[in-house]
Each structure stands twice: as structure tokens, then as C-alpha cells.
Amino acid sequence: TMCTGKCAKCIGVTLYPLAAISILCNILLFFPDWSTRYMKEEIVTAEVEYMGGLIGGGVMVSAEIRAAHWGWLGVDGGSMCNGWAGKMFLSIAFAAAGVAGALYSFTVAILGLVNGPTCLFSLAGESVWGTPFSMQYYGNESYLMDRDLWKLCEEPERVVEFNVALFSILIVAGATELLLCGFQVVNGLFGCLCGTCGSKGVSAGGRGAKG
């Protein structure tokens, strides 16, 4: 079976692009219609400002990448007497931070997708800024199931498609990060209890040298 150190390395490498994608998607969501105007005028979708992808899926999951770094250092770092067990405990702590970050990113993305974007729409004959799809003016059917409702947003142009695409990517990235970070917590615990392949190899080598 694959040892805990190699598992940690695999997880860390996989998380790099996911964290980068989460950060990029969150940044792009600040610029609907590829314009800086909406951010300057503070009329960006609320869930974008929660920065789930930037803080949770990006920065906090980067802590999990650090966890994976400690995990595979356990393979090269020598015996448990040289601090391997401490590295694995740090790996678990960082991985737990990654789990929290991934969960935050995933939850915010779900809310952003369900509530819909902030946009200019007509209400009682007047054009107002708000989140029409999170209100009950148009019945209980989700706007995601009725693309005709997307026309309610007059500005920014194609903001619904923009938000749906980016929040959907964040949901997939967040769910994947959550699974990987959770697995690294288990992997770290297993490493603490049973040791890594590398540590076993060092121990075996030590015994061989004494013999």
C-alpha cells in the first residue's frame, strides 16, 4: 500500500491547482461584465465579498498544502526521534485548517449559486439594484431551473451566466478540496499511529546497522 508520506505528497500536489482556481474564480467574480465599475460602486454580489474562494479555498487550503509538505518531509526527515511525530501532528493541524477553509468556500459558493447575483432589475415599474432571485417576487421556483428568469437581470450584461459558471467551479473545487483535506487528516492520524514508510525504513536500517 502507498505510505502516508507519499499520500501526503500526492494530496499536496493535487491541491495546488485547486487553490489557484478558487482564488482566481473569487477574484473574477468581483468584475462582472469584465468591468471594475461594480466593485468600485460596491454593488457586487454579497457572497463574492465573503471571499470564500480566496480565503477559504485559497489561503486556508494552502495551510493544507503546508500539511502535506510536513507529511512528506516525514519520509526524508529521519526517525521519530528527529521530530517526525511532531511533523505529523503539525500536518494534522494544518489539514484541519484546510478542511475548515474548504468547507467555508463550498458553503459560500452554494449560497452564491442559490441566491443568485446582485443586478439591476425592474420592480414595480422601477429599476433597482438587488438580488431578485433570492426574493419571493417570482414564485418559489429556482431561477436555475428556468433560464427565462435570467432575463430579469438587466445589468451587468450576462451576469447570471457569469455567476453560475464561476460559483459552480467553486463548488466543485471546494468539494474536492474538502475530500482531500479530510483524507489528509485521516492520513496524518494514521501516520502518527503507525509511522510512515520512510520512518520504518530508517528504523529497519538502524537495526540492520546494529546487527
PDB file of C-alpha atoms in Angstrom:
ATOM      1  CA  THR A   1       0.000   0.000   0.000  1.00  0.00           C
ATOM      2  CA  MET A   2       1.056   3.617  -0.518  1.00  0.00           C
ATOM      3  CA  CYS A   3       2.729   5.051   2.573  1.00  0.00           C
ATOM      4  CA  THR A   4       1.422   8.100   4.424  1.00  0.00           C
ATOM      5  CA  GLY A   5       4.267  10.320   3.222  1.00  0.00           C
ATOM      6  CA  LYS A   6       3.589   9.579  -0.447  1.00  0.00           C
ATOM      7  CA  CYS A   7      -0.139  10.090   0.131  1.00  0.00           C
ATOM      8  CA  ALA A   8       0.576  13.492   1.667  1.00  0.00           C
ATOM      9  CA  LYS A   9       2.747  14.462  -1.270  1.00  0.00           C
ATOM     10  CA  CYS A  10       0.050  13.379  -3.744  1.00  0.00           C
ATOM     11  CA  ILE A  11      -2.588  15.389  -1.885  1.00  0.00           C
ATOM     12  CA  GLY A  12      -0.382  18.477  -1.738  1.00  0.00           C
ATOM     13  CA  VAL A  13       0.365  18.409  -5.462  1.00  0.00           C
ATOM     14  CA  THR A  14      -3.345  17.987  -6.292  1.00  0.00           C
ATOM     15  CA  LEU A  15      -4.367  20.867  -4.032  1.00  0.00           C
ATOM     16  CA  TYR A  16      -2.086  23.426  -5.707  1.00  0.00           C
ATOM     17  CA  PRO A  17      -4.241  23.877  -8.854  1.00  0.00           C
ATOM     18  CA  LEU A  18      -7.483  23.681  -6.832  1.00  0.00           C
ATOM     19  CA  ALA A  19      -6.364  26.505  -4.522  1.00  0.00           C
ATOM     20  CA  ALA A  20      -5.252  28.569  -7.527  1.00  0.00           C
ATOM     21  CA  ILE A  21      -8.592  28.000  -9.290  1.00  0.00           C
ATOM     22  CA  SER A  22     -10.536  29.006  -6.148  1.00  0.00           C
ATOM     23  CA  ILE A  23      -8.570  32.242  -5.779  1.00  0.00           C
ATOM     24  CA  LEU A  24      -8.899  33.086  -9.477  1.00  0.00           C
ATOM     25  CA  CYS A  25     -12.670  32.448  -9.558  1.00  0.00           C
ATOM     26  CA  ASN A  26     -13.251  34.591  -6.482  1.00  0.00           C
ATOM     27  CA  ILE A  27     -11.238  37.464  -7.955  1.00  0.00           C
ATOM     28  CA  LEU A  28     -13.056  37.246 -11.294  1.00  0.00           C
ATOM     29  CA  LEU A  29     -16.448  37.397  -9.533  1.00  0.00           C
ATOM     30  CA  PHE A  30     -15.604  40.952  -8.455  1.00  0.00           C
ATOM     31  CA  PHE A  31     -15.631  42.010 -12.118  1.00  0.00           C
ATOM     32  CA  PRO A  32     -18.964  41.090 -13.743  1.00  0.00           C
ATOM     33  CA  ASP A  33     -19.074  42.111 -17.403  1.00  0.00           C
ATOM     34  CA  TRP A  34     -15.275  42.422 -17.012  1.00  0.00           C
ATOM     35  CA  SER A  35     -15.739  45.893 -15.528  1.00  0.00           C
ATOM     36  CA  THR A  36     -14.277  47.453 -12.357  1.00  0.00           C
ATOM     37  CA  ARG A  37     -17.283  49.744 -12.023  1.00  0.00           C
ATOM     38  CA  TYR A  38     -19.405  47.408  -9.905  1.00  0.00           C
ATOM     39  CA  MET A  39     -16.666  46.766  -7.379  1.00  0.00           C
ATOM     40  CA  LYS A  40     -15.939  50.499  -7.093  1.00  0.00           C
ATOM     41  CA  GLU A  41     -19.640  51.261  -6.573  1.00  0.00           C
ATOM     42  CA  GLU A  42     -19.962  48.355  -4.089  1.00  0.00           C
ATOM     43  CA  ILE A  43     -22.751  46.609  -5.965  1.00  0.00           C
ATOM     44  CA  VAL A  44     -21.100  43.202  -6.107  1.00  0.00           C
ATOM     45  CA  THR A  45     -22.949  40.044  -5.070  1.00  0.00           C
ATOM     46  CA  ALA A  46     -22.730  39.643  -1.281  1.00  0.00           C
ATOM     47  CA  GLU A  47     -21.360  36.086  -1.408  1.00  0.00           C
ATOM     48  CA  VAL A  48     -18.474  37.317  -3.551  1.00  0.00           C
ATOM     49  CA  GLU A  49     -17.498  39.731  -0.783  1.00  0.00           C
ATOM     50  CA  TYR A  50     -17.403  36.857   1.716  1.00  0.00           C
ATOM     51  CA  MET A  51     -14.330  35.741  -0.274  1.00  0.00           C
ATOM     52  CA  GLY A  52     -14.935  32.048   0.271  1.00  0.00           C
ATOM     53  CA  GLY A  53     -12.765  31.068  -2.672  1.00  0.00           C
ATOM     54  CA  LEU A  54      -9.972  33.487  -1.798  1.00  0.00           C
ATOM     55  CA  ILE A  55      -9.790  32.983   1.965  1.00  0.00           C
ATOM     56  CA  GLY A  56     -11.267  29.509   2.370  1.00  0.00           C
ATOM     57  CA  GLY A  57     -10.452  27.587  -0.783  1.00  0.00           C
ATOM     58  CA  GLY A  58      -7.249  29.541  -1.350  1.00  0.00           C
ATOM     59  CA  VAL A  59      -5.415  30.774   1.743  1.00  0.00           C
ATOM     60  CA  MET A  60      -6.740  28.254   4.279  1.00  0.00           C
ATOM     61  CA  VAL A  61      -6.339  25.313   1.925  1.00  0.00           C
ATOM     62  CA  SER A  62      -2.779  26.495   1.395  1.00  0.00           C
ATOM     63  CA  ALA A  63      -2.328  25.518   5.040  1.00  0.00           C
ATOM     64  CA  GLU A  64      -3.279  22.001   3.999  1.00  0.00           C
ATOM     65  CA  ILE A  65      -0.599  22.155   1.302  1.00  0.00           C
ATOM     66  CA  ARG A  66       1.753  23.022   4.151  1.00  0.00           C
ATOM     67  CA  ALA A  67       0.377  19.995   5.990  1.00  0.00           C
ATOM     68  CA  ALA A  68       1.204  17.799   3.039  1.00  0.00           C
ATOM     69  CA  HIS A  69       4.684  19.341   2.983  1.00  0.00           C
ATOM     70  CA  TRP A  70       5.239  18.297   6.606  1.00  0.00           C
ATOM     71  CA  GLY A  71       3.761  14.908   5.818  1.00  0.00           C
ATOM     72  CA  TRP A  72       6.194  14.048   3.058  1.00  0.00           C
ATOM     73  CA  LEU A  73       9.089  15.629   4.968  1.00  0.00           C
ATOM     74  CA  GLY A  74       8.437  12.845   7.452  1.00  0.00           C
ATOM     75  CA  VAL A  75       9.691  10.470   4.804  1.00  0.00           C
ATOM     76  CA  ASP A  76      13.013  12.260   4.422  1.00  0.00           C
ATOM     77  CA  GLY A  77      13.347  13.701   7.883  1.00  0.00           C
ATOM     78  CA  GLY A  78      14.806  10.702   9.638  1.00  0.00           C
ATOM     79  CA  SER A  79      13.491   8.805  12.616  1.00  0.00           C
ATOM     80  CA  MET A  80      10.742   9.702  15.035  1.00  0.00           C
ATOM     81  CA  CYS A  81      13.451  10.817  17.463  1.00  0.00           C
ATOM     82  CA  ASN A  82      14.325  13.578  14.985  1.00  0.00           C
ATOM     83  CA  GLY A  83      10.878  15.143  15.212  1.00  0.00           C
ATOM     84  CA  TRP A  84       8.914  13.070  12.713  1.00  0.00           C
ATOM     85  CA  ALA A  85       5.977  12.648  15.111  1.00  0.00           C
ATOM     86  CA  GLY A  86       5.840  16.411  15.667  1.00  0.00           C
ATOM     87  CA  LYS A  87       5.726  16.980  11.919  1.00  0.00           C
ATOM     88  CA  MET A  88       2.799  14.623  11.571  1.00  0.00           C
ATOM     89  CA  PHE A  89       0.917  16.394  14.368  1.00  0.00           C
ATOM     90  CA  LEU A  90       1.506  19.687  12.564  1.00  0.00           C
ATOM     91  CA  SER A  91       0.302  18.013   9.394  1.00  0.00           C
ATOM     92  CA  ILE A  92      -2.986  17.109  11.105  1.00  0.00           C
ATOM     93  CA  ALA A  93      -3.440  20.641  12.486  1.00  0.00           C
ATOM     94  CA  PHE A  94      -2.848  22.268   9.100  1.00  0.00           C
ATOM     95  CA  ALA A  95      -5.073  19.711   7.406  1.00  0.00           C
ATOM     96  CA  ALA A  96      -7.890  20.580   9.837  1.00  0.00           C
ATOM     97  CA  ALA A  97      -7.492  24.242   8.853  1.00  0.00           C
ATOM     98  CA  GLY A  98      -7.730  23.132   5.246  1.00  0.00           C
ATOM     99  CA  VAL A  99     -10.958  21.267   5.971  1.00  0.00           C
ATOM    100  CA  ALA A 100     -12.452  24.404   7.570  1.00  0.00           C
ATOM    101  CA  GLY A 101     -11.357  26.556   4.629  1.00  0.00           C
ATOM    102  CA  ALA A 102     -12.677  24.161   2.010  1.00  0.00           C
ATOM    103  CA  LEU A 103     -16.000  23.870   3.854  1.00  0.00           C
ATOM    104  CA  TYR A 104     -16.270  27.662   4.047  1.00  0.00           C
ATOM    105  CA  SER A 105     -15.541  28.040   0.333  1.00  0.00           C
ATOM    106  CA  PHE A 106     -18.025  25.290  -0.565  1.00  0.00           C
ATOM    107  CA  THR A 107     -20.794  26.750   1.629  1.00  0.00           C
ATOM    108  CA  VAL A 108     -20.379  30.317   0.354  1.00  0.00           C
ATOM    109  CA  ALA A 109     -20.377  29.079  -3.247  1.00  0.00           C
ATOM    110  CA  ILE A 110     -23.606  27.138  -2.655  1.00  0.00           C
ATOM    111  CA  LEU A 111     -25.238  30.254  -1.194  1.00  0.00           C
ATOM    112  CA  GLY A 112     -23.981  32.371  -4.077  1.00  0.00           C
ATOM    113  CA  LEU A 113     -25.446  29.950  -6.583  1.00  0.00           C
ATOM    114  CA  VAL A 114     -28.792  29.579  -4.791  1.00  0.00           C
ATOM    115  CA  ASN A 115     -29.326  33.302  -4.070  1.00  0.00           C
ATOM    116  CA  GLY A 116     -28.201  34.488  -7.472  1.00  0.00           C
ATOM    117  CA  PRO A 117     -26.309  37.635  -8.444  1.00  0.00           C
ATOM    118  CA  THR A 118     -26.816  41.248  -7.496  1.00  0.00           C
ATOM    119  CA  CYS A 119     -28.072  43.054 -10.581  1.00  0.00           C
ATOM    120  CA  LEU A 120     -30.284  45.847 -11.909  1.00  0.00           C
ATOM    121  CA  PHE A 121     -33.875  44.634 -12.354  1.00  0.00           C
ATOM    122  CA  SER A 122     -37.381  46.050 -12.625  1.00  0.00           C
ATOM    123  CA  LEU A 123     -39.555  46.125  -9.509  1.00  0.00           C
ATOM    124  CA  ALA A 124     -42.989  47.771  -9.542  1.00  0.00           C
ATOM    125  CA  GLY A 125     -42.083  49.683 -12.683  1.00  0.00           C
ATOM    126  CA  GLU A 126     -38.763  50.958 -11.314  1.00  0.00           C
ATOM    127  CA  SER A 127     -35.223  49.776 -11.936  1.00  0.00           C
ATOM    128  CA  VAL A 128     -33.489  48.836  -8.689  1.00  0.00           C
ATOM    129  CA  TRP A 129     -30.297  47.063  -7.644  1.00  0.00           C
ATOM    130  CA  GLY A 130     -30.774  43.887  -5.662  1.00  0.00           C
ATOM    131  CA  THR A 131     -30.832  40.098  -5.739  1.00  0.00           C
ATOM    132  CA  PRO A 132     -34.131  39.275  -7.456  1.00  0.00           C
ATOM    133  CA  PHE A 133     -33.662  35.510  -7.365  1.00  0.00           C
ATOM    134  CA  SER A 134     -33.290  35.377  -3.585  1.00  0.00           C
ATOM    135  CA  MET A 135     -36.629  37.126  -3.128  1.00  0.00           C
ATOM    136  CA  GLN A 136     -40.085  35.649  -3.440  1.00  0.00           C
ATOM    137  CA  TYR A 137     -41.469  38.026  -6.084  1.00  0.00           C
ATOM    138  CA  TYR A 138     -41.319  35.446  -8.837  1.00  0.00           C
ATOM    139  CA  GLY A 139     -42.581  32.343  -7.078  1.00  0.00           C
ATOM    140  CA  ASN A 140     -40.762  29.516  -5.362  1.00  0.00           C
ATOM    141  CA  GLU A 141     -39.162  28.023  -8.469  1.00  0.00           C
ATOM    142  CA  SER A 142     -35.403  28.339  -8.550  1.00  0.00           C
ATOM    143  CA  TYR A 143     -34.051  30.587 -11.283  1.00  0.00           C
ATOM    144  CA  LEU A 144     -31.564  27.800 -12.042  1.00  0.00           C
ATOM    145  CA  MET A 145     -34.426  25.693 -13.390  1.00  0.00           C
ATOM    146  CA  ASP A 146     -35.874  28.469 -15.570  1.00  0.00           C
ATOM    147  CA  ARG A 147     -33.424  30.253 -17.843  1.00  0.00           C
ATOM    148  CA  ASP A 148     -36.172  32.679 -18.922  1.00  0.00           C
ATOM    149  CA  LEU A 149     -35.922  34.287 -15.476  1.00  0.00           C
ATOM    150  CA  TRP A 150     -32.306  35.161 -16.164  1.00  0.00           C
ATOM    151  CA  LYS A 151     -33.520  37.997 -18.383  1.00  0.00           C
ATOM    152  CA  LEU A 152     -34.733  39.781 -15.250  1.00  0.00           C
ATOM    153  CA  CYS A 153     -31.161  40.986 -14.691  1.00  0.00           C
ATOM    154  CA  GLU A 154     -30.709  43.989 -16.957  1.00  0.00           C
ATOM    155  CA  GLU A 155     -27.204  44.876 -15.814  1.00  0.00           C
ATOM    156  CA  PRO A 156     -24.374  43.774 -15.682  1.00  0.00           C
ATOM    157  CA  GLU A 157     -24.708  42.031 -19.023  1.00  0.00           C
ATOM    158  CA  ARG A 158     -24.914  38.217 -18.754  1.00  0.00           C
ATOM    159  CA  VAL A 159     -24.212  38.430 -15.017  1.00  0.00           C
ATOM    160  CA  VAL A 160     -26.329  35.348 -14.273  1.00  0.00           C
ATOM    161  CA  GLU A 161     -24.313  33.130 -16.614  1.00  0.00           C
ATOM    162  CA  PHE A 162     -21.131  34.668 -15.221  1.00  0.00           C
ATOM    163  CA  ASN A 163     -22.049  33.932 -11.602  1.00  0.00           C
ATOM    164  CA  VAL A 164     -23.466  30.478 -12.271  1.00  0.00           C
ATOM    165  CA  ALA A 165     -20.320  29.377 -14.099  1.00  0.00           C
ATOM    166  CA  LEU A 166     -17.831  30.680 -11.531  1.00  0.00           C
ATOM    167  CA  PHE A 167     -19.778  29.632  -8.429  1.00  0.00           C
ATOM    168  CA  SER A 168     -20.262  26.166  -9.945  1.00  0.00           C
ATOM    169  CA  ILE A 169     -16.497  25.868 -10.420  1.00  0.00           C
ATOM    170  CA  LEU A 170     -16.003  26.987  -6.810  1.00  0.00           C
ATOM    171  CA  ILE A 171     -18.466  24.343  -5.604  1.00  0.00           C
ATOM    172  CA  VAL A 172     -16.620  21.564  -7.436  1.00  0.00           C
ATOM    173  CA  ALA A 173     -13.211  22.854  -6.304  1.00  0.00           C
ATOM    174  CA  GLY A 174     -14.407  23.281  -2.697  1.00  0.00           C
ATOM    175  CA  ALA A 175     -15.944  19.805  -2.562  1.00  0.00           C
ATOM    176  CA  THR A 176     -12.761  18.246  -3.950  1.00  0.00           C
ATOM    177  CA  GLU A 177     -10.590  20.218  -1.522  1.00  0.00           C
ATOM    178  CA  LEU A 178     -12.836  19.156   1.343  1.00  0.00           C
ATOM    179  CA  LEU A 179     -12.437  15.479   0.454  1.00  0.00           C
ATOM    180  CA  LEU A 180      -8.675  15.763   0.035  1.00  0.00           C
ATOM    181  CA  CYS A 181      -8.162  17.757   3.239  1.00  0.00           C
ATOM    182  CA  GLY A 182     -10.349  15.341   5.179  1.00  0.00           C
ATOM    183  CA  PHE A 183      -8.364  12.440   3.798  1.00  0.00           C
ATOM    184  CA  GLN A 184      -5.125  14.131   4.864  1.00  0.00           C
ATOM    185  CA  VAL A 185      -6.439  14.406   8.452  1.00  0.00           C
ATOM    186  CA  VAL A 186      -7.005  10.646   8.439  1.00  0.00           C
ATOM    187  CA  ASN A 187      -3.685  10.093   6.671  1.00  0.00           C
ATOM    188  CA  GLY A 188      -1.887  12.200   9.302  1.00  0.00           C
ATOM    189  CA  LEU A 189      -3.520  10.326  12.158  1.00  0.00           C
ATOM    190  CA  PHE A 190      -2.569   7.042  10.569  1.00  0.00           C
ATOM    191  CA  GLY A 191       0.981   8.317  10.143  1.00  0.00           C
ATOM    192  CA  CYS A 192       1.192   9.327  13.802  1.00  0.00           C
ATOM    193  CA  LEU A 193      -0.054   5.947  14.975  1.00  0.00           C
ATOM    194  CA  CYS A 194       1.696   3.653  12.529  1.00  0.00           C
ATOM    195  CA  GLY A 195       4.609   5.658  11.114  1.00  0.00           C
ATOM    196  CA  THR A 196       5.470   6.411   7.509  1.00  0.00           C
ATOM    197  CA  CYS A 197       7.200   4.031   5.135  1.00  0.00           C
ATOM    198  CA  GLY A 198      10.268   6.256   5.348  1.00  0.00           C
ATOM    199  CA  SER A 199      10.409   6.147   9.139  1.00  0.00           C
ATOM    200  CA  LYS A 200      10.053   2.373   9.079  1.00  0.00           C
ATOM    201  CA  GLY A 201      12.849   2.168   6.571  1.00  0.00           C
ATOM    202  CA  VAL A 202      15.128   4.272   8.770  1.00  0.00           C
ATOM    203  CA  SER A 203      14.275   2.183  11.805  1.00  0.00           C
ATOM    204  CA  ALA A 204      14.931  -1.034   9.904  1.00  0.00           C
ATOM    205  CA  GLY A 205      18.212   0.391   8.622  1.00  0.00           C
ATOM    206  CA  GLY A 206      19.201   1.296  12.171  1.00  0.00           C
ATOM    207  CA  ARG A 207      18.541  -2.217  13.389  1.00  0.00           C
ATOM    208  CA  GLY A 208      20.467  -3.651  10.466  1.00  0.00           C
ATOM    209  CA  ALA A 209      23.452  -1.437  11.256  1.00  0.00           C
ATOM    210  CA  LYS A 210      23.476  -2.585  14.874  1.00  0.00           C
ATOM    211  CA  GLY A 211      23.298  -6.193  13.801  1.00  0.00           C
TER     212      GLY A 211
END
